[in-house]
Amino acid sequence: MPVLVMKFGGTSVANIDRIRRAAKRVGVEVAKGYDVIVIVSAMSGKTNELVGWVNETSPMYDAREYDAILSSGETVTAGLMALTLQEMDVPARSWQGWQVPLKTNSAHSAARIEEIPTDNINAKFGDGMRVAVVAGFQGISPEGRITTLGRGGSDTTAVAFAAAFEAERCDIYTDVDGIYTTDPRIASKARKLDKIAFEEMLELASLGAKVLQTRSVELAMRYNVKLRVLSSFEEQSDNAGTLVCDEEDIVESNVVSGIAYSRDEAKMTLVSVADRPGIAAAIFGPLSDAGVNVDMIIQNIAEEGRTDMTFSCPTDQVKRAEKALNGAKESGEINYHDLIADTDVAKVSAVGIGMRSQSGVAAKMFKTLSDEGVNIKVIATSEIKISVLIDRKYMELAVQALHDVFELEKTA
Ligand code: ADP
Ligand code: ASP
Ligand code: MG
């Protein structure tokens, strides 16, 4: 029988009533003749609550225990979804990550999927089971410990299952009815897209649009998974939501197709480091070893052999970064006068494949921000994106102003 993957995010399984509604949708697909793999997230707010407990207990926590704790949210919803389906006379069984087993590497809290054997679940499908409910976000390391795939990781579980089981489609049910030109919660003029290219979605996701986890888009692109994002609250139809597809399948698009933001950025400046060959390696090596995800980097022009080095990283990694840099200073690998952390910044980015062939986007973006009185602290560009770091209090204003100036409310 053809296989369909249906993923339900946190708000779609937020309580028993919502789980019932989601299960009904699954029942509709089963009635159409699909064998369904349902991937569930934890109830909304649950994972954040668990993170809070971990931090309260141990700020520099052991990531193996963090994963053991965080994975529990999905364990609960998987069991509840299976029970709900059984109550509706749909033969269903739940699977935790280790039971599949969804094999990952050992990078706890940000593990990568290495293999999903299909035989266990396929054998059950062969025995008459119609729905395999799989706890999203969880896996098992080569050492036999529970891993998690990073925040938002259930999206990646879903796409990986769709690839492994050669599913006809991977439907991501969430609390918005598709992918928009920007987050509809902060820009009322955001426009829903019928289609978006993999590459654009990849950039938007990696720049903060949390509607899909970056890795899920990467996997969908690599394995040609038909990936759709749609609402679990609205009526279903065959062309609902947004399809993530190849660039060639999109007829026309704007130069800038979307604006993304990331609220949880921090800017760190090493004041007065020696400007010598190898200094960048001496700074960023220990940061990388400590698991700090450095994003933007600027090195100032040196004066009298010394310079300032600025980089950005997620706010919750500031403590780790400080520890790593202080350690490198104490051991004499680097020398700096001061380390300043600014945790009140946000990153705003404009993304569009059209930027490859059209110039002037950066100038227009900088002018718009300047007209709004927003100071740009760091800039980073690539072929199809421009990102700026600004004071967090201006983030929403900046997103709205850029959405207006690039006329994203209009179709191309
Ligand atoms: P789920 O719990 O279903 O995984 P998430 O909260 O992870 O849902 O992702 C959905 C949210 O992503 C939306 O509520 C919306 O606020 C946010 N979002 C950010 N950027 C976009 C965008 N460009 N289009 C749609 N939603 C977006
Ligand atoms: N529950 C996890 C999180 O909140 C994974 C997910 O929902 O995708 O990050
Ligand atoms: Mg999500």
Short mmCIF file of C-alpha atoms and ligand atoms in Angstrom, two decimals:
data_model
loop_
_atom_site.label_atom_id
_atom_site.label_comp_id
_atom_site.label_asym_id
_atom_site.label_seq_id
_atom_site.Cartn_x
_atom_site.Cartn_y
_atom_site.Cartn_z
CA MET A 1 0.00 0.00 0.00
CA PRO A 2 1.21 3.54 -0.60
CA VAL A 3 2.71 5.22 2.45
CA LEU A 4 1.96 8.73 3.65
CA VAL A 5 3.85 10.59 6.39
CA MET A 6 1.80 13.03 8.49
CA LYS A 7 3.61 15.13 11.11
CA PHE A 8 1.71 16.99 13.83
CA GLY A 9 3.51 19.82 15.62
CA GLY A 10 3.11 20.87 19.24
CA THR A 11 -0.04 22.99 18.90
CA SER A 12 -1.69 20.23 16.86
CA VAL A 13 -1.31 17.78 19.78
CA ALA A 14 -1.58 20.34 22.59
CA ASN A 15 -4.34 18.46 24.43
CA ILE A 16 -6.50 15.35 24.15
CA ASP A 17 -9.11 17.15 22.09
CA ARG A 18 -6.53 18.30 19.53
CA ILE A 19 -5.02 14.81 19.40
CA ARG A 20 -8.50 13.51 18.53
CA ARG A 21 -8.82 16.06 15.74
CA ALA A 22 -5.44 15.10 14.36
CA ALA A 23 -6.29 11.40 14.62
CA LYS A 24 -9.47 12.02 12.60
CA ARG A 25 -7.35 13.42 9.78
CA VAL A 26 -5.17 10.36 9.93
CA GLY A 27 -8.32 8.21 9.77
CA VAL A 28 -9.36 9.96 6.54
CA GLU A 29 -6.05 9.04 4.87
CA VAL A 30 -6.25 5.45 6.15
CA ALA A 31 -9.73 5.19 4.63
CA LYS A 32 -8.27 6.32 1.30
CA GLY A 33 -6.01 3.27 1.41
CA TYR A 34 -2.74 4.67 2.74
CA ASP A 35 -0.55 3.09 5.35
CA VAL A 36 0.30 6.10 7.47
CA ILE A 37 3.37 6.99 9.49
CA VAL A 38 2.39 9.67 11.98
CA ILE A 39 5.19 11.69 13.54
CA VAL A 40 4.27 13.62 16.67
CA SER A 41 5.89 16.49 18.54
CA ALA A 42 5.55 17.04 22.28
CA MET A 43 2.50 19.00 23.44
CA SER A 44 3.15 22.69 22.82
CA GLY A 45 5.18 24.31 25.59
CA LYS A 46 6.31 20.93 26.96
CA THR A 47 9.81 20.94 25.51
CA ASN A 48 10.40 24.50 26.75
CA GLU A 49 9.26 23.46 30.20
CA LEU A 50 11.70 20.53 30.15
CA VAL A 51 14.56 22.81 29.01
CA GLY A 52 13.71 25.11 31.91
CA TRP A 53 13.95 22.23 34.38
CA VAL A 54 17.29 21.14 32.93
CA ASN A 55 18.74 24.65 33.20
CA GLU A 56 17.43 25.07 36.73
CA THR A 57 19.10 21.82 37.73
CA SER A 58 22.38 22.18 35.87
CA PRO A 59 23.24 25.24 33.75
CA MET A 60 26.26 23.51 32.14
CA TYR A 61 24.32 20.28 31.77
CA ASP A 62 25.49 16.92 30.46
CA ALA A 63 23.91 16.73 27.00
CA ARG A 64 23.17 13.01 27.35
CA GLU A 65 20.85 13.70 30.27
CA TYR A 66 19.37 16.74 28.48
CA ASP A 67 18.36 14.37 25.68
CA ALA A 68 16.99 11.76 28.06
CA ILE A 69 14.77 14.45 29.59
CA LEU A 70 13.77 16.34 26.43
CA SER A 71 12.75 13.24 24.51
CA SER A 72 10.05 12.47 27.08
CA GLY A 73 7.55 14.99 25.64
CA GLU A 74 7.28 13.07 22.37
CA THR A 75 7.09 9.72 24.14
CA VAL A 76 3.84 10.80 25.78
CA THR A 77 2.13 12.16 22.66
CA ALA A 78 3.10 9.10 20.59
CA GLY A 79 1.37 6.79 23.06
CA LEU A 80 -1.66 9.06 23.33
CA MET A 81 -2.01 9.29 19.54
CA ALA A 82 -1.83 5.50 19.19
CA LEU A 83 -4.49 5.05 21.89
CA THR A 84 -6.74 7.66 20.26
CA LEU A 85 -6.49 5.90 16.89
CA GLN A 86 -7.24 2.54 18.50
CA GLU A 87 -10.34 4.09 20.08
CA MET A 88 -11.40 5.01 16.53
CA ASP A 89 -10.86 1.37 15.45
CA VAL A 90 -7.79 2.24 13.42
CA PRO A 91 -5.06 -0.38 14.03
CA ALA A 92 -2.17 1.69 15.37
CA ARG A 93 0.99 1.20 17.40
CA SER A 94 3.46 3.70 18.86
CA TRP A 95 7.24 3.62 18.42
CA GLN A 96 9.86 5.51 20.34
CA GLY A 97 12.98 6.47 18.43
CA TRP A 98 15.08 3.62 19.87
CA GLN A 99 12.43 1.05 19.01
CA VAL A 100 12.45 1.80 15.27
CA PRO A 101 15.47 2.17 15.70
CA LEU A 102 16.16 5.65 14.37
CA LYS A 103 19.95 5.56 14.43
CA THR A 104 21.84 8.82 14.87
CA ASN A 105 25.39 9.89 15.56
CA SER A 106 26.46 10.81 19.11
CA ALA A 107 26.06 14.60 18.79
CA HIS A 108 23.69 14.90 21.73
CA SER A 109 21.07 17.69 21.54
CA ALA A 110 21.78 18.14 17.80
CA ALA A 111 22.16 14.60 16.55
CA ARG A 112 22.12 13.69 12.88
CA ILE A 113 20.14 10.77 11.53
CA GLU A 114 22.31 8.02 10.11
CA GLU A 115 19.87 5.25 9.30
CA ILE A 116 16.21 4.28 9.60
CA PRO A 117 15.72 0.54 9.06
CA THR A 118 12.22 -0.07 7.67
CA ASP A 119 11.81 -3.78 8.42
CA ASN A 120 10.24 -3.55 11.92
CA ILE A 121 7.51 -1.14 10.92
CA ASN A 122 6.95 -2.76 7.51
CA ALA A 123 6.48 -6.13 9.19
CA LYS A 124 3.71 -4.60 11.32
CA PHE A 125 2.11 -3.00 8.28
CA GLY A 126 2.18 -6.49 6.74
CA ASP A 127 0.33 -7.81 9.81
CA GLY A 128 -2.55 -5.37 9.39
CA MET A 129 -1.34 -2.37 11.40
CA ARG A 130 -2.40 0.75 9.46
CA VAL A 131 -0.72 3.52 11.40
CA ALA A 132 2.76 3.63 12.93
CA VAL A 133 2.89 6.53 15.35
CA VAL A 134 6.52 7.55 15.81
CA ALA A 135 7.76 9.90 18.50
CA GLY A 136 9.49 12.73 16.63
CA PHE A 137 12.77 14.35 17.66
CA GLN A 138 14.26 11.18 19.23
CA GLY A 139 16.93 8.74 18.12
CA ILE A 140 19.51 6.38 19.51
CA SER A 141 23.29 6.82 19.41
CA PRO A 142 25.84 4.11 18.53
CA GLU A 143 26.46 3.91 22.30
CA GLY A 144 22.82 3.03 22.86
CA ARG A 145 21.83 6.32 24.47
CA ILE A 146 18.81 8.44 23.56
CA THR A 147 19.59 11.42 21.35
CA THR A 148 17.51 14.37 20.15
CA LEU A 149 17.71 16.10 16.79
CA GLY A 150 17.79 19.76 17.85
CA ARG A 151 14.82 22.08 18.43
CA GLY A 152 12.13 21.63 15.83
CA GLY A 153 13.62 18.21 15.05
CA SER A 154 10.31 16.38 14.55
CA ASP A 155 10.16 17.96 11.09
CA THR A 156 13.40 16.18 10.30
CA THR A 157 12.10 12.89 11.71
CA ALA A 158 9.11 13.23 9.39
CA VAL A 159 11.11 13.91 6.22
CA ALA A 160 13.62 11.18 7.05
CA PHE A 161 10.79 8.65 7.43
CA ALA A 162 9.24 9.83 4.17
CA ALA A 163 12.58 9.23 2.43
CA ALA A 164 13.21 5.84 4.08
CA PHE A 165 9.69 4.52 3.35
CA GLU A 166 9.48 6.19 -0.08
CA ALA A 167 6.29 7.91 1.02
CA GLU A 168 4.05 9.50 -1.54
CA ARG A 169 4.13 12.75 0.42
CA CYS A 170 5.26 14.24 3.72
CA ASP A 171 2.60 16.52 5.18
CA ILE A 172 3.66 18.83 8.01
CA TYR A 173 0.60 19.91 9.99
CA THR A 174 1.14 23.05 12.04
CA ASP A 175 -0.60 26.13 13.45
CA VAL A 176 -0.37 28.25 10.27
CA ASP A 177 -1.87 27.30 6.92
CA GLY A 178 1.40 27.28 5.00
CA ILE A 179 4.71 29.04 4.47
CA TYR A 180 4.42 32.81 4.27
CA THR A 181 6.62 35.58 2.93
CA THR A 182 7.49 36.21 6.58
CA ASP A 183 6.17 35.10 9.95
CA PRO A 184 2.45 35.98 9.81
CA ARG A 185 2.52 36.49 13.57
CA ILE A 186 4.67 39.57 13.31
CA ALA A 187 3.71 40.99 9.90
CA SER A 188 0.00 41.13 9.17
CA LYS A 189 0.73 41.74 5.49
CA ALA A 190 2.59 38.42 5.15
CA ARG A 191 1.35 36.49 2.13
CA LYS A 192 0.93 32.74 1.93
CA LEU A 193 2.97 31.09 -0.80
CA ASP A 194 1.56 28.22 -2.88
CA LYS A 195 5.08 27.00 -3.62
CA ILE A 196 8.57 27.78 -2.40
CA ALA A 197 11.90 26.53 -3.76
CA PHE A 198 13.95 24.19 -1.58
CA GLU A 199 16.91 26.56 -1.62
CA GLU A 200 14.87 29.54 -0.47
CA MET A 201 13.20 27.55 2.29
CA LEU A 202 16.59 26.24 3.32
CA GLU A 203 17.90 29.79 3.76
CA LEU A 204 14.74 31.02 5.50
CA ALA A 205 14.84 28.08 7.90
CA SER A 206 18.51 28.45 8.69
CA LEU A 207 18.00 32.19 9.26
CA GLY A 208 15.28 31.59 11.83
CA ALA A 209 11.92 30.85 10.14
CA LYS A 210 11.05 28.00 12.44
CA VAL A 211 8.12 26.72 10.39
CA LEU A 212 10.49 23.95 9.19
CA GLN A 213 13.72 22.76 10.76
CA THR A 214 16.63 23.44 8.38
CA ARG A 215 17.78 19.85 8.31
CA SER A 216 14.32 18.66 7.23
CA VAL A 217 14.49 20.89 4.15
CA GLU A 218 18.01 19.65 3.38
CA LEU A 219 16.83 16.02 3.54
CA ALA A 220 13.73 16.69 1.44
CA MET A 221 15.90 18.33 -1.19
CA ARG A 222 18.43 15.50 -1.23
CA TYR A 223 15.90 12.65 -1.32
CA ASN A 224 13.27 14.40 -3.44
CA VAL A 225 10.56 14.16 -0.80
CA LYS A 226 7.30 15.86 -1.71
CA LEU A 227 7.04 18.18 1.28
CA ARG A 228 3.93 20.15 2.15
CA VAL A 229 3.16 22.48 5.09
CA LEU A 230 -0.48 22.94 6.05
CA SER A 231 -2.78 23.78 8.93
CA SER A 232 -4.16 21.14 11.23
CA PHE A 233 -7.02 23.49 12.12
CA GLU A 234 -8.51 24.17 8.70
CA GLU A 235 -10.45 22.01 6.31
CA GLN A 236 -8.33 19.68 4.25
CA SER A 237 -8.11 19.90 0.48
CA ASP A 238 -5.69 18.43 -2.03
CA ASN A 239 -3.96 21.71 -2.80
CA ALA A 240 -4.00 23.20 0.71
CA GLY A 241 -0.87 24.64 2.25
CA THR A 242 2.51 25.30 0.67
CA LEU A 243 4.53 22.88 -1.40
CA VAL A 244 8.32 22.98 -1.06
CA CYS A 245 9.65 22.09 -4.51
CA ASP A 246 12.40 22.50 -7.08
CA GLU A 247 13.23 25.95 -8.39
CA GLU A 248 12.18 24.91 -11.92
CA ASP A 249 8.62 24.24 -10.73
CA ILE A 250 8.13 27.87 -9.78
CA VAL A 251 7.07 30.04 -12.68
CA GLU A 252 7.71 33.51 -11.35
CA SER A 253 9.02 34.87 -8.12
CA ASN A 254 10.00 38.17 -6.56
CA VAL A 255 13.66 39.15 -6.26
CA VAL A 256 13.25 38.88 -2.50
CA SER A 257 10.85 36.08 -1.66
CA GLY A 258 10.93 36.12 2.12
CA ILE A 259 12.10 37.85 5.29
CA ALA A 260 13.33 35.78 8.23
CA TYR A 261 14.32 36.77 11.73
CA SER A 262 16.03 35.20 14.64
CA ARG A 263 15.34 36.67 18.03
CA ASP A 264 17.83 34.66 20.03
CA GLU A 265 21.11 36.06 18.80
CA ALA A 266 23.98 37.42 20.81
CA LYS A 267 26.90 39.53 19.65
CA MET A 268 30.24 38.92 21.31
CA THR A 269 33.26 41.15 20.93
CA LEU A 270 36.82 40.33 21.86
CA VAL A 271 38.39 43.70 22.50
CA SER A 272 42.00 44.18 21.47
CA VAL A 273 43.34 40.84 20.33
CA ALA A 274 46.77 40.54 18.72
CA ASP A 275 46.45 40.73 14.93
CA ARG A 276 48.73 37.86 13.91
CA PRO A 277 48.51 34.88 11.57
CA GLY A 278 46.50 32.11 13.21
CA ILE A 279 44.53 34.37 15.55
CA ALA A 280 41.15 33.47 14.00
CA ALA A 281 41.94 29.77 14.33
CA ALA A 282 43.02 30.30 17.95
CA ILE A 283 39.69 31.98 18.76
CA PHE A 284 37.24 29.93 16.73
CA GLY A 285 38.90 26.54 17.34
CA PRO A 286 38.06 26.47 21.08
CA LEU A 287 34.57 27.85 20.34
CA SER A 288 33.92 25.05 17.88
CA ASP A 289 35.27 22.45 20.33
CA ALA A 290 32.86 23.81 22.94
CA GLY A 291 29.93 23.33 20.54
CA VAL A 292 29.28 27.04 19.98
CA ASN A 293 27.55 27.73 16.66
CA VAL A 294 29.28 30.85 15.45
CA ASP A 295 27.37 32.61 12.68
CA MET A 296 28.50 36.08 11.58
CA ILE A 297 32.10 37.20 12.06
CA ILE A 298 33.82 40.56 11.63
CA GLN A 299 37.41 41.48 12.24
CA ASN A 300 38.12 45.19 12.47
CA ILE A 301 41.07 46.94 10.84
CA ALA A 302 44.09 46.57 13.10
CA GLU A 303 45.73 49.48 14.85
CA GLU A 304 49.18 49.04 16.30
CA GLY A 305 49.01 45.30 15.81
CA ARG A 306 45.80 44.83 17.76
CA THR A 307 42.22 44.47 16.57
CA ASP A 308 38.66 43.73 17.74
CA MET A 309 36.96 40.52 16.69
CA THR A 310 33.16 40.31 16.76
CA PHE A 311 30.98 37.26 16.20
CA SER A 312 27.38 36.22 16.72
CA CYS A 313 26.03 33.03 18.27
CA PRO A 314 22.72 31.86 19.80
CA THR A 315 21.96 33.60 23.13
CA ASP A 316 21.86 30.33 25.05
CA GLN A 317 25.45 29.57 24.01
CA VAL A 318 26.95 32.77 25.46
CA LYS A 319 28.01 31.09 28.71
CA ARG A 320 29.67 28.25 26.80
CA ALA A 321 31.45 30.76 24.55
CA GLU A 322 32.69 32.78 27.53
CA LYS A 323 33.99 29.66 29.22
CA ALA A 324 35.81 28.50 26.08
CA LEU A 325 37.41 31.91 25.45
CA ASN A 326 38.39 32.45 29.07
CA GLY A 327 39.96 29.00 29.02
CA ALA A 328 41.94 29.83 25.89
CA LYS A 329 43.08 33.08 27.52
CA GLU A 330 44.20 31.35 30.69
CA SER A 331 46.18 28.77 28.75
CA GLY A 332 47.87 31.56 26.78
CA GLU A 333 46.46 30.59 23.35
CA ILE A 334 44.85 34.00 22.95
CA ASN A 335 45.09 37.33 24.67
CA TYR A 336 42.39 40.00 24.76
CA HIS A 337 41.59 42.98 26.97
CA ASP A 338 37.88 42.45 27.33
CA LEU A 339 35.05 40.17 26.25
CA ILE A 340 31.73 41.95 25.77
CA ALA A 341 28.48 40.04 25.27
CA ASP A 342 25.49 41.93 23.85
CA THR A 343 22.46 39.69 24.26
CA ASP A 344 19.91 42.27 23.10
CA VAL A 345 20.33 41.78 19.36
CA ALA A 346 18.35 40.03 16.65
CA LYS A 347 19.11 38.99 13.11
CA VAL A 348 16.88 40.00 10.21
CA SER A 349 17.45 38.57 6.73
CA ALA A 350 16.11 39.01 3.22
CA VAL A 351 16.15 35.87 1.06
CA GLY A 352 15.53 35.33 -2.63
CA ILE A 353 16.89 33.34 -5.55
CA GLY A 354 16.33 36.44 -7.71
CA MET A 355 19.24 38.16 -5.90
CA ARG A 356 21.63 36.07 -7.98
CA SER A 357 20.79 38.10 -11.05
CA GLN A 358 19.66 41.42 -9.62
CA SER A 359 21.85 43.94 -7.84
CA GLY A 360 20.80 46.71 -5.50
CA VAL A 361 18.97 44.58 -2.95
CA ALA A 362 21.52 45.25 -0.20
CA ALA A 363 21.51 49.01 -0.86
CA LYS A 364 17.71 49.08 -0.69
CA MET A 365 17.71 47.07 2.52
CA PHE A 366 20.28 49.32 4.24
CA LYS A 367 18.49 52.49 3.11
CA THR A 368 15.16 51.21 4.44
CA LEU A 369 16.64 50.40 7.83
CA SER A 370 18.40 53.75 7.97
CA ASP A 371 15.13 55.57 7.14
CA GLU A 372 13.57 53.77 10.11
CA GLY A 373 16.46 54.85 12.35
CA VAL A 374 17.70 51.29 12.83
CA ASN A 375 21.43 50.93 13.34
CA ILE A 376 23.09 47.93 11.67
CA LYS A 377 25.69 46.21 13.86
CA VAL A 378 26.89 43.36 11.66
CA ILE A 379 26.21 42.43 8.02
CA ALA A 380 26.57 39.07 6.28
CA THR A 381 25.71 38.18 2.71
CA SER A 382 25.61 35.15 0.45
CA GLU A 383 24.40 34.58 -3.08
CA ILE A 384 20.72 34.55 -2.14
CA LYS A 385 20.54 36.30 1.26
CA ILE A 386 21.49 39.44 3.17
CA SER A 387 21.45 39.38 6.97
CA VAL A 388 21.88 42.17 9.47
CA LEU A 389 22.27 42.16 13.22
CA ILE A 390 20.28 44.94 14.91
CA ASP A 391 18.98 45.86 18.37
CA ARG A 392 16.24 43.39 19.25
CA LYS A 393 13.72 46.14 20.03
CA TYR A 394 13.68 47.09 16.33
CA MET A 395 13.30 43.55 15.01
CA GLU A 396 9.57 43.63 14.25
CA LEU A 397 9.77 47.12 12.80
CA ALA A 398 12.61 46.02 10.52
CA VAL A 399 10.77 42.90 9.32
CA GLN A 400 7.66 44.93 8.49
CA ALA A 401 9.59 47.73 6.77
CA LEU A 402 11.53 45.25 4.62
CA HIS A 403 8.37 43.33 3.78
CA ASP A 404 6.86 46.63 2.57
CA VAL A 405 9.84 47.89 0.62
CA PHE A 406 10.30 44.62 -1.28
CA GLU A 407 6.52 44.52 -1.91
CA LEU A 408 6.17 40.98 -0.67
CA GLU A 409 2.43 41.33 -0.17
CA LYS A 410 2.10 41.34 -3.98
CA THR A 411 2.64 38.35 -6.24
CA ALA A 412 5.39 38.64 -8.85
P1 ADP B 1 5.08 23.24 15.18
O1 ADP B 1 4.93 23.19 16.65
O2 ADP B 1 3.86 22.82 14.44
O3 ADP B 1 6.32 22.54 14.69
P2 ADP B 1 6.43 25.78 14.96
O4 ADP B 1 6.10 26.76 16.02
O5 ADP B 1 7.71 25.05 15.07
O6 ADP B 1 5.20 24.77 14.81
O7 ADP B 1 6.41 26.50 13.53
C1 ADP B 1 5.27 27.22 13.12
C2 ADP B 1 5.47 28.70 13.39
O8 ADP B 1 6.50 29.18 12.52
C3 ADP B 1 4.29 29.58 13.05
O9 ADP B 1 3.39 29.65 14.11
C4 ADP B 1 4.94 30.92 12.73
O10 ADP B 1 4.85 31.81 13.83
C5 ADP B 1 6.41 30.58 12.51
N1 ADP B 1 6.94 31.10 11.25
C6 ADP B 1 8.11 31.78 11.13
N2 ADP B 1 8.31 32.14 9.87
C7 ADP B 1 7.28 31.66 9.14
C8 ADP B 1 6.94 31.73 7.75
N3 ADP B 1 7.73 32.33 6.86
N4 ADP B 1 5.79 31.15 7.36
C9 ADP B 1 4.99 30.53 8.25
N5 ADP B 1 5.26 30.45 9.58
C10 ADP B 1 6.39 31.01 10.02
N1 ASP B 2 9.41 19.13 20.75
C1 ASP B 2 10.64 19.51 20.09
C2 ASP B 2 10.79 21.01 20.13
O1 ASP B 2 9.94 21.71 20.65
C3 ASP B 2 10.72 19.01 18.69
C4 ASP B 2 9.64 19.50 17.76
O2 ASP B 2 8.58 19.92 18.20
O3 ASP B 2 9.87 19.45 16.56
O4 ASP B 2 11.78 21.52 19.69
MG MG B 3 8.36 23.11 14.66
#
